[in-house]
mmCIF file of N, CA and C in Angstrom:
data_model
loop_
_atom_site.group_PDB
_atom_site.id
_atom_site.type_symbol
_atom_site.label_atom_id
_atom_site.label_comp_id
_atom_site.label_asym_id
_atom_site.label_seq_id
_atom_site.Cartn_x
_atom_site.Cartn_y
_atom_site.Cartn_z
ATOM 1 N N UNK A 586 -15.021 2.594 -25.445
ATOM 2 C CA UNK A 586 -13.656 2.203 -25.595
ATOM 3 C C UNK A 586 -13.403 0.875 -24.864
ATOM 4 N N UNK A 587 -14.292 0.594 -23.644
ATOM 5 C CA UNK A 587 -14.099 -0.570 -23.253
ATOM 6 C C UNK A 587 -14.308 -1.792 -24.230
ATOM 7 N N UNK A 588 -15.433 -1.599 -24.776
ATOM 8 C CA UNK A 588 -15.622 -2.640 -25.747
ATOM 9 C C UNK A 588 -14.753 -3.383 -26.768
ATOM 10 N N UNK A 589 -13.951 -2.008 -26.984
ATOM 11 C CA UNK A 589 -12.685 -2.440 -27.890
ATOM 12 C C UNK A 589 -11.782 -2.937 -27.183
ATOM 13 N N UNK A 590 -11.510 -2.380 -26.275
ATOM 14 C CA UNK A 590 -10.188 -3.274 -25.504
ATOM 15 C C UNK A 590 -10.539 -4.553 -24.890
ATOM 16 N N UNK A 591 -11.660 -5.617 -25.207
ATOM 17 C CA UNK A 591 -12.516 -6.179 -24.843
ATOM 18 C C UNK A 591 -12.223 -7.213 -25.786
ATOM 19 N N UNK A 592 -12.872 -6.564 -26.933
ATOM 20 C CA UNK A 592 -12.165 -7.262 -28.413
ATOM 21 C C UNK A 592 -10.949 -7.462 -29.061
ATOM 22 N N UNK A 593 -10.294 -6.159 -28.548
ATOM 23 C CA UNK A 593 -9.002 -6.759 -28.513
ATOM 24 C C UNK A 593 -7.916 -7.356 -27.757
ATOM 25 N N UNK A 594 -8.551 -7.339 -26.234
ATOM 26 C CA UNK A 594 -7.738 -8.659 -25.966
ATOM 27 C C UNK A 594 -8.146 -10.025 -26.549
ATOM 28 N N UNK A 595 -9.602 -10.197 -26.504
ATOM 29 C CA UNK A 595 -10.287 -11.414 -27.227
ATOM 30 C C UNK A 595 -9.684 -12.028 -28.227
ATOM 31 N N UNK A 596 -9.067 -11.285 -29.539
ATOM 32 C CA UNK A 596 -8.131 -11.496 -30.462
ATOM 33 C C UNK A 596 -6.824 -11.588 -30.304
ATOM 34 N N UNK A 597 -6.205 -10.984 -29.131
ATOM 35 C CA UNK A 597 -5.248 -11.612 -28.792
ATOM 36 C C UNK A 597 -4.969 -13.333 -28.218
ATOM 37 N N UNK A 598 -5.484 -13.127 -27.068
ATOM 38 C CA UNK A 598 -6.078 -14.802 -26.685
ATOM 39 C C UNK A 598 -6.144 -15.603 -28.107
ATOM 40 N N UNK A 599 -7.141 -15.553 -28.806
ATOM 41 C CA UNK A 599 -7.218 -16.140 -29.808
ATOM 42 C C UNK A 599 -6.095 -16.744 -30.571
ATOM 43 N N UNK A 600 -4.992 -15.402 -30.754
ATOM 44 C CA UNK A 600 -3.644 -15.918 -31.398
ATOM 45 C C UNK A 600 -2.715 -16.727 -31.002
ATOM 46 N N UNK A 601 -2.485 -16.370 -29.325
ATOM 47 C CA UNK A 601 -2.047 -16.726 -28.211
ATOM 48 C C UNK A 601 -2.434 -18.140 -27.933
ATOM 49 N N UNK A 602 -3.448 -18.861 -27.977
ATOM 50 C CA UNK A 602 -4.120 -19.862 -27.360
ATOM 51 C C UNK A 602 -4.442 -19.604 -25.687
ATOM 52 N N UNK A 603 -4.553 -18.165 -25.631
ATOM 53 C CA UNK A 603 -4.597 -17.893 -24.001
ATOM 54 C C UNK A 603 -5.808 -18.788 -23.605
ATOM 55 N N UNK A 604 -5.918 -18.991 -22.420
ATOM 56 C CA UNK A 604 -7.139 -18.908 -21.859
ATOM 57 C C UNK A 604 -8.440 -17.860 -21.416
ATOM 58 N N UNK A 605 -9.460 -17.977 -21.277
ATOM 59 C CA UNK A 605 -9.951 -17.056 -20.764
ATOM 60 C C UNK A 605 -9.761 -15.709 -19.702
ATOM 61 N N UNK A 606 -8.907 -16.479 -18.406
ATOM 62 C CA UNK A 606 -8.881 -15.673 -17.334
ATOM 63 C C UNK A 606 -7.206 -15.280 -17.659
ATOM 64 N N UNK A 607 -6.320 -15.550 -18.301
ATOM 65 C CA UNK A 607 -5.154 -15.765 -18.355
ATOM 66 C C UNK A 607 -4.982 -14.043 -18.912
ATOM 67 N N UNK A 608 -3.898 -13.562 -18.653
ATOM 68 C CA UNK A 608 -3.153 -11.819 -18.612
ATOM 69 C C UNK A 608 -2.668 -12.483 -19.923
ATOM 70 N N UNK A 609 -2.735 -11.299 -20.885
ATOM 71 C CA UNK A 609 -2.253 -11.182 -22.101
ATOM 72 C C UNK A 609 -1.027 -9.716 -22.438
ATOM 73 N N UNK A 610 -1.531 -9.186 -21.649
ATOM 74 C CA UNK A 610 0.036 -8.294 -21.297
ATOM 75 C C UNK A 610 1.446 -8.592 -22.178
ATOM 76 N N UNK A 611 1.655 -9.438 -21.515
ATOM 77 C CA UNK A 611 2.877 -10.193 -22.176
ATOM 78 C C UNK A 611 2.702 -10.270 -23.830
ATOM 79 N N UNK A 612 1.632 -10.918 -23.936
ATOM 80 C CA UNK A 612 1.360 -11.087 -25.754
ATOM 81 C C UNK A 612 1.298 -9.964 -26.507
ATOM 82 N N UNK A 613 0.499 -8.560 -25.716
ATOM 83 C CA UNK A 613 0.624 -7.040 -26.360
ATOM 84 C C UNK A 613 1.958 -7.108 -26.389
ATOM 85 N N UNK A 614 2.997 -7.367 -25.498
ATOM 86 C CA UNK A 614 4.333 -6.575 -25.339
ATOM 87 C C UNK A 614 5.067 -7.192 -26.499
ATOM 88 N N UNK A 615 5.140 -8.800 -26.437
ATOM 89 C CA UNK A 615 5.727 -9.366 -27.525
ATOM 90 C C UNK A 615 5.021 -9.297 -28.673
ATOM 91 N N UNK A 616 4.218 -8.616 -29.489
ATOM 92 C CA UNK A 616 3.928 -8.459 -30.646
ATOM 93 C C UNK A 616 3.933 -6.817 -30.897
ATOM 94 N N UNK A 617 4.087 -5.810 -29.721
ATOM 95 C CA UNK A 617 4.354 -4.344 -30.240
ATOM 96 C C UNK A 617 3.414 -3.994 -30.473
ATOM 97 N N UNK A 618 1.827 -4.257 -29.780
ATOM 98 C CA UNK A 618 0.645 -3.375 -30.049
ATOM 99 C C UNK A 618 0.442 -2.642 -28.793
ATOM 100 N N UNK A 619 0.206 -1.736 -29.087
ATOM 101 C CA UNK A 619 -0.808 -0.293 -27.834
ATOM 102 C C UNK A 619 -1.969 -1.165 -27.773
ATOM 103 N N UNK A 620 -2.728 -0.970 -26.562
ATOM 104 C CA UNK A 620 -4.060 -1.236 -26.645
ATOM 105 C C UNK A 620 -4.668 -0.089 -26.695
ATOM 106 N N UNK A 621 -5.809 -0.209 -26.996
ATOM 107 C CA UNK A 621 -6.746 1.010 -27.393
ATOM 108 C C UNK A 621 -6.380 2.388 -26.073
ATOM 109 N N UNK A 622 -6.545 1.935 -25.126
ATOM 110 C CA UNK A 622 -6.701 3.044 -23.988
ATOM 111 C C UNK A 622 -4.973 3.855 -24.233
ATOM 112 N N UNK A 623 -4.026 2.848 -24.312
ATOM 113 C CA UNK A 623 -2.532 3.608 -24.869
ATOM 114 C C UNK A 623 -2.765 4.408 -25.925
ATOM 115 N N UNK A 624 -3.185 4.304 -26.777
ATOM 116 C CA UNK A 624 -3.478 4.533 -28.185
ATOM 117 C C UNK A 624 -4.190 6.221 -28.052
ATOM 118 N N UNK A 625 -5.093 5.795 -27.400
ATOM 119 C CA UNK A 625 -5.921 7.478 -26.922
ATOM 120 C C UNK A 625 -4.700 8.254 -26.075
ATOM 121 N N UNK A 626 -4.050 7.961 -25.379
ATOM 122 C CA UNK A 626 -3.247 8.517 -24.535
ATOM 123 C C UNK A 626 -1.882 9.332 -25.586
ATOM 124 N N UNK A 627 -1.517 8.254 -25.404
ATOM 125 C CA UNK A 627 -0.181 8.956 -26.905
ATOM 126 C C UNK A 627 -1.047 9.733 -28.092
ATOM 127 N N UNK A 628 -2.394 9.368 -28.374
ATOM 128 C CA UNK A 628 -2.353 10.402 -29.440
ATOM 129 C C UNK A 628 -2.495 11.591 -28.880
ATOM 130 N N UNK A 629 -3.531 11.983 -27.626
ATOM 131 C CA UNK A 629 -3.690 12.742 -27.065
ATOM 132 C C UNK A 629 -2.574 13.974 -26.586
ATOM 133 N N UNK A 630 -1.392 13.024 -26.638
ATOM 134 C CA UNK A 630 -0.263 14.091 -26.079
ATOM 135 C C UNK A 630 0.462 14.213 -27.382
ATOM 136 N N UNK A 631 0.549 13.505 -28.157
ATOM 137 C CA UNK A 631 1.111 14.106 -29.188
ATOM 138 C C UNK A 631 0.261 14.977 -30.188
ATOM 139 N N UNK A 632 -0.685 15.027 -30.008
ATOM 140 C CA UNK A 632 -1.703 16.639 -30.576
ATOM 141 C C UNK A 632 -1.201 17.499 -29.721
ATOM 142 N N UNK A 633 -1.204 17.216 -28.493
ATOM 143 C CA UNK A 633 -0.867 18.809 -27.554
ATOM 144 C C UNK A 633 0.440 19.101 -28.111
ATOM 145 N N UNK A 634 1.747 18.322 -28.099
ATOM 146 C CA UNK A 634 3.420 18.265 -27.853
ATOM 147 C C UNK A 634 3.860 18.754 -29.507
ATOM 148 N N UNK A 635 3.036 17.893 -30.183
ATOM 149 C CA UNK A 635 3.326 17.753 -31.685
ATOM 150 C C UNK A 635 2.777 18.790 -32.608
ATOM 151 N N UNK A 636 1.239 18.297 -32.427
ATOM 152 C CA UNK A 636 0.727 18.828 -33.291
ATOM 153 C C UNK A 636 -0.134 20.191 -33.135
ATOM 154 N N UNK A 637 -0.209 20.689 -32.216
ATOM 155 C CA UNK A 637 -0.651 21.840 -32.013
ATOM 156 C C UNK A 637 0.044 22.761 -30.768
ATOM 157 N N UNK A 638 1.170 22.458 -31.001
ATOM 158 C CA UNK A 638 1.869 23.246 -29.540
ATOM 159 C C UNK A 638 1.154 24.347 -28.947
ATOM 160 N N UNK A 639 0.561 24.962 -29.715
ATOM 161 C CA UNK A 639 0.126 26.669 -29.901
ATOM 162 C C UNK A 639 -1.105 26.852 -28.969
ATOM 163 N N UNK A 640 -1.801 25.456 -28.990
ATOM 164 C CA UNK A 640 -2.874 25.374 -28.120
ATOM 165 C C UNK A 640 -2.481 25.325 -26.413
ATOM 166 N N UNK A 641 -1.448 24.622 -26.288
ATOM 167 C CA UNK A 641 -0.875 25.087 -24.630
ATOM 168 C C UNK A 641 0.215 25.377 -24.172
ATOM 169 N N UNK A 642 0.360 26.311 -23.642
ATOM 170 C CA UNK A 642 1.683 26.936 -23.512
ATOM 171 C C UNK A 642 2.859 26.674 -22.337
ATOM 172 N N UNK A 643 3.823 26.083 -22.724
ATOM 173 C CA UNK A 643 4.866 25.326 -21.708
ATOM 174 C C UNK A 643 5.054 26.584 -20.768
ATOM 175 N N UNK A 644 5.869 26.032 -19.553
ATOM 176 C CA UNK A 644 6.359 26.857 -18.343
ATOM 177 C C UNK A 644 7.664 28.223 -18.985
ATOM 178 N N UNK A 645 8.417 27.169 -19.794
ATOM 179 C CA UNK A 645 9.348 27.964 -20.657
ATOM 180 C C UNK A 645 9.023 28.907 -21.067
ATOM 181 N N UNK A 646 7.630 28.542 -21.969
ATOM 182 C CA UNK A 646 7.481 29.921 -23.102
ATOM 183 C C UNK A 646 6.692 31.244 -22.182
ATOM 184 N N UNK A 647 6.524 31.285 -20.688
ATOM 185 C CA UNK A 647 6.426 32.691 -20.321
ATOM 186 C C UNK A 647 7.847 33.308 -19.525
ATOM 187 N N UNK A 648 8.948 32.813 -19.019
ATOM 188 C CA UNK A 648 10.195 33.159 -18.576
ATOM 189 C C UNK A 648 11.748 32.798 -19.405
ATOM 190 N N UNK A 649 12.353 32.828 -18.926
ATOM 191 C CA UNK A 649 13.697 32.898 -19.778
ATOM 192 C C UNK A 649 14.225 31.790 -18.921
ATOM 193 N N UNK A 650 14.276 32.014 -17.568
ATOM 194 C CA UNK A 650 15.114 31.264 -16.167
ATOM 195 C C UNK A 650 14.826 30.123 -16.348
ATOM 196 N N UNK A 651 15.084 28.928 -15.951
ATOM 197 C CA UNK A 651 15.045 27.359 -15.475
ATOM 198 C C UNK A 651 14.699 27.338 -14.572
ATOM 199 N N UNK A 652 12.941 26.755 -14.419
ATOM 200 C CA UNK A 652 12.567 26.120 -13.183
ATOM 201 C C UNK A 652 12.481 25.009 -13.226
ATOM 202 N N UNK A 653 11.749 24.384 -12.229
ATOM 203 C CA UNK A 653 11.469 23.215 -11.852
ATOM 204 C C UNK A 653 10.327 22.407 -12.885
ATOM 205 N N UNK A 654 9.352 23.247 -13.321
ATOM 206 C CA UNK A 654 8.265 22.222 -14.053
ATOM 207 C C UNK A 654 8.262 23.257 -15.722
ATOM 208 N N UNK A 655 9.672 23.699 -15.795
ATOM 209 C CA UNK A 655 9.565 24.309 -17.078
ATOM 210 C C UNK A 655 9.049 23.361 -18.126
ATOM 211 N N UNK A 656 8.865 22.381 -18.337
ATOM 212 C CA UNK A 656 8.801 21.147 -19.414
ATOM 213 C C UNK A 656 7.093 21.202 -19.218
ATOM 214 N N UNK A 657 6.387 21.742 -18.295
ATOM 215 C CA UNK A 657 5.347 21.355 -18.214
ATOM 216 C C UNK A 657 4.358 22.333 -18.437
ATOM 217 N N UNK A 658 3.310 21.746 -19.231
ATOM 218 C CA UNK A 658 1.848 22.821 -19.589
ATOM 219 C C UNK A 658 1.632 23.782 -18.658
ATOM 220 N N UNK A 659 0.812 24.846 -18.933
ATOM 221 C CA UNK A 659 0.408 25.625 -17.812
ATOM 222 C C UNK A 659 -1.571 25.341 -18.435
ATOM 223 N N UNK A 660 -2.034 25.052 -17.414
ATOM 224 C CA UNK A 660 -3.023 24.614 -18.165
ATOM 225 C C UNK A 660 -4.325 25.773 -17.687
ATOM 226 N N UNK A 661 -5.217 25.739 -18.096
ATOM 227 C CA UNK A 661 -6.224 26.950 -18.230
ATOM 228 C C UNK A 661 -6.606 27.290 -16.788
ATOM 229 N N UNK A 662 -7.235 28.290 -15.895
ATOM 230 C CA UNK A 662 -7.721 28.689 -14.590
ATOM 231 C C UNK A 662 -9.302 28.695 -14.982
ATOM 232 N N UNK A 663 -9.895 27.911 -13.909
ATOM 233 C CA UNK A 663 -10.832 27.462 -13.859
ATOM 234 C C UNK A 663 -11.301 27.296 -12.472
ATOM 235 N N UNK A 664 -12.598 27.551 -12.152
ATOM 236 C CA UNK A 664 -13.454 27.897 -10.771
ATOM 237 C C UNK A 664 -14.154 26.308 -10.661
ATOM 238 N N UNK A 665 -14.494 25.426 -11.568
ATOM 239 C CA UNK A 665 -15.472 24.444 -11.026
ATOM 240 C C UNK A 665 -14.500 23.704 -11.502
ATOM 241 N N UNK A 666 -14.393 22.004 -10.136
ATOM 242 C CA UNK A 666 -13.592 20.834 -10.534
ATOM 243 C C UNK A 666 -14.643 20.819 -11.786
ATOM 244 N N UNK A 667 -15.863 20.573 -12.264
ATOM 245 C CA UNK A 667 -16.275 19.633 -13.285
ATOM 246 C C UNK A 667 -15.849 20.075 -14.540
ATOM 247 N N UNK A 668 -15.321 21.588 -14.283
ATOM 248 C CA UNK A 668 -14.393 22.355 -16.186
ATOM 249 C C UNK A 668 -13.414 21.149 -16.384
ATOM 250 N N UNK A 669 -12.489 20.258 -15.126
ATOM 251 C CA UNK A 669 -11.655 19.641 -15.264
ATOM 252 C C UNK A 669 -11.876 18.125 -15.929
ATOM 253 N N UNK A 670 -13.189 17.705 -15.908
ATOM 254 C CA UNK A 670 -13.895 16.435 -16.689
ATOM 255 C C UNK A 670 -14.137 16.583 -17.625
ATOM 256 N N UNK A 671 -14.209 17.849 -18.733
ATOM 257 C CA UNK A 671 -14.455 18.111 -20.065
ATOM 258 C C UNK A 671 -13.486 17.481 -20.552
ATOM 259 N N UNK A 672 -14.070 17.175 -21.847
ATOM 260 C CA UNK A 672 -13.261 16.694 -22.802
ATOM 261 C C UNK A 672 -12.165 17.849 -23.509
ATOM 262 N N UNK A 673 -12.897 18.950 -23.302
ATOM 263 C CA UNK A 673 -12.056 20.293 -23.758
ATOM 264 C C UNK A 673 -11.042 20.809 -23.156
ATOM 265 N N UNK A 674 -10.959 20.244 -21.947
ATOM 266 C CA UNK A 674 -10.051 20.684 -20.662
ATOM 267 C C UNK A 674 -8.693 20.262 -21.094
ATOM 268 N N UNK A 675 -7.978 20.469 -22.589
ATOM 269 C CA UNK A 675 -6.564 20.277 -22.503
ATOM 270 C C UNK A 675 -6.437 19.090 -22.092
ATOM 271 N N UNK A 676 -6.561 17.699 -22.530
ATOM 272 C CA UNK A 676 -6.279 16.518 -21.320
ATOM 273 C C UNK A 676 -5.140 15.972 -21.733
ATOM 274 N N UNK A 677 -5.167 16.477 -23.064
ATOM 275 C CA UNK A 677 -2.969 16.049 -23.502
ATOM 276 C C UNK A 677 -2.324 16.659 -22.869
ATOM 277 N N UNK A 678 -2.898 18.081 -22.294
ATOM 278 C CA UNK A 678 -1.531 18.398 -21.569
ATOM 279 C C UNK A 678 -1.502 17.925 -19.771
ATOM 280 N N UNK A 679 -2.741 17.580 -19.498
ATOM 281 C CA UNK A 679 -2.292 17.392 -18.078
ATOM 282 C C UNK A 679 -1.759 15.425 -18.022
ATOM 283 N N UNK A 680 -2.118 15.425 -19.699
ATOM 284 C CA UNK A 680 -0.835 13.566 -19.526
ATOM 285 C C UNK A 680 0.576 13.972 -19.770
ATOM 286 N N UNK A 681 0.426 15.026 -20.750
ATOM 287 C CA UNK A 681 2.436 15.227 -20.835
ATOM 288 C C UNK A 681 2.782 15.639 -19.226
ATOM 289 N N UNK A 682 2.108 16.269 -18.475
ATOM 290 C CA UNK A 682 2.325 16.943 -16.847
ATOM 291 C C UNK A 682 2.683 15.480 -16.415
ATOM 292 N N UNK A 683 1.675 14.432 -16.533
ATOM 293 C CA UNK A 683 1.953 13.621 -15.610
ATOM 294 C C UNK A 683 3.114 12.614 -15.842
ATOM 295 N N UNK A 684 3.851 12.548 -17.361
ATOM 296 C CA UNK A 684 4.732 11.983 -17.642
ATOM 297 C C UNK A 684 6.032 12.094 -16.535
ATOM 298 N N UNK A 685 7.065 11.007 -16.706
ATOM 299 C CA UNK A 685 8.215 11.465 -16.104
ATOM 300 C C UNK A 685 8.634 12.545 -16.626
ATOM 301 N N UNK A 686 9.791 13.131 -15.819
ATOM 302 C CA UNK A 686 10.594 14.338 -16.614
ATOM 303 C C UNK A 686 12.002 14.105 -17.386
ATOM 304 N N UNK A 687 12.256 12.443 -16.930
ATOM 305 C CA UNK A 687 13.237 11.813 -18.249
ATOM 306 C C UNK A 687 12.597 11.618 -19.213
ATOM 307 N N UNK A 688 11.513 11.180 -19.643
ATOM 308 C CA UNK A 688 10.882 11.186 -20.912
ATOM 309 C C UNK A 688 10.721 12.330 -21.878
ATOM 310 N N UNK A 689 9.777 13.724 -20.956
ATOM 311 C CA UNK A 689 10.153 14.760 -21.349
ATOM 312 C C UNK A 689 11.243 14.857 -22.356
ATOM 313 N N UNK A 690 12.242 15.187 -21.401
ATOM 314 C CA UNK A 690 13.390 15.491 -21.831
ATOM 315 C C UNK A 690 14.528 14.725 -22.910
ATOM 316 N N UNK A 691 13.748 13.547 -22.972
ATOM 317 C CA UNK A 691 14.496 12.197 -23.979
ATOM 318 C C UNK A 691 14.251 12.862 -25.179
ATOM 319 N N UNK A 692 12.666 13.337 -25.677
ATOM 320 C CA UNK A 692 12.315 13.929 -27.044
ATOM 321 C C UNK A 692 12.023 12.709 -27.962
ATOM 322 N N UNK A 693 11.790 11.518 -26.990
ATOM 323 C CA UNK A 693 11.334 10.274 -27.889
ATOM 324 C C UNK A 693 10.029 10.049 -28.191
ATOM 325 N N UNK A 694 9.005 11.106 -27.874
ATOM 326 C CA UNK A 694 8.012 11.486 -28.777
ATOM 327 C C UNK A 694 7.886 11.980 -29.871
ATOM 328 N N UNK A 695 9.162 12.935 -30.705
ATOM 329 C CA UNK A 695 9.249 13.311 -31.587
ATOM 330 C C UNK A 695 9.600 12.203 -33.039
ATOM 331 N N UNK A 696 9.944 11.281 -32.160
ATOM 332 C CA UNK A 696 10.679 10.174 -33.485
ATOM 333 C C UNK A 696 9.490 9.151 -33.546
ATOM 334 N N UNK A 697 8.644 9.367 -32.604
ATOM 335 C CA UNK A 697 6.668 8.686 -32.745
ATOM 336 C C UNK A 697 6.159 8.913 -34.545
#
């Protein structure tokens, strides 16, 4: 994935007339592209949020009451940190966890 985000700043610059060492930031922002690593991220949570809710189950869907991290995954119990480096390890849901909880709650993932 590095490679791509590699190439695609490269093509940015390019459009830009950046320089080599010069931040292109600005040029993603003013033309409305994700870079690749965004791109994995949002899709990632919108498979968990969107498209497969069923696969992890919010704080909500085991109580009725309002807590504190109701908005947030409950994510699998597990004995070794390295279950937590899998690729299988739910990792959309521990990015929706790490989101704010105004975002959450905005639902401006749904209009994605």
């Amino acid at each position: 994935m590095q490679r791509i985000l590699i190439l695609q700043k490269r093509a940015i610059r390019i459009l830009y007339n950046l320089q080599f060492r010069e931040s292109c930031r600005a040029a993603f922002q003013e033309l409305r592209i994700l870079t690749v690593i965004n791109l994995y991220i949002l899709e990632a949570i919108t498979h968990v949020h969107i498209k497969e809710p069923e696969s992890a189950r919010s704080g909500s869907q085991f109580h009725q009451y309002n807590t504190r991290h109701a908005n947030n995954y409950c994510l699998p119990v597990h004995k070794l940190s390295s279950t937590e480096k899998k690729t299988s390890y739910i990792i959309g849901a521990k990015m929706w966890n790490a989101l704010p909880d105004a975002l959450k709650e905005s639902g401006s993932l749904e209009e994605t």
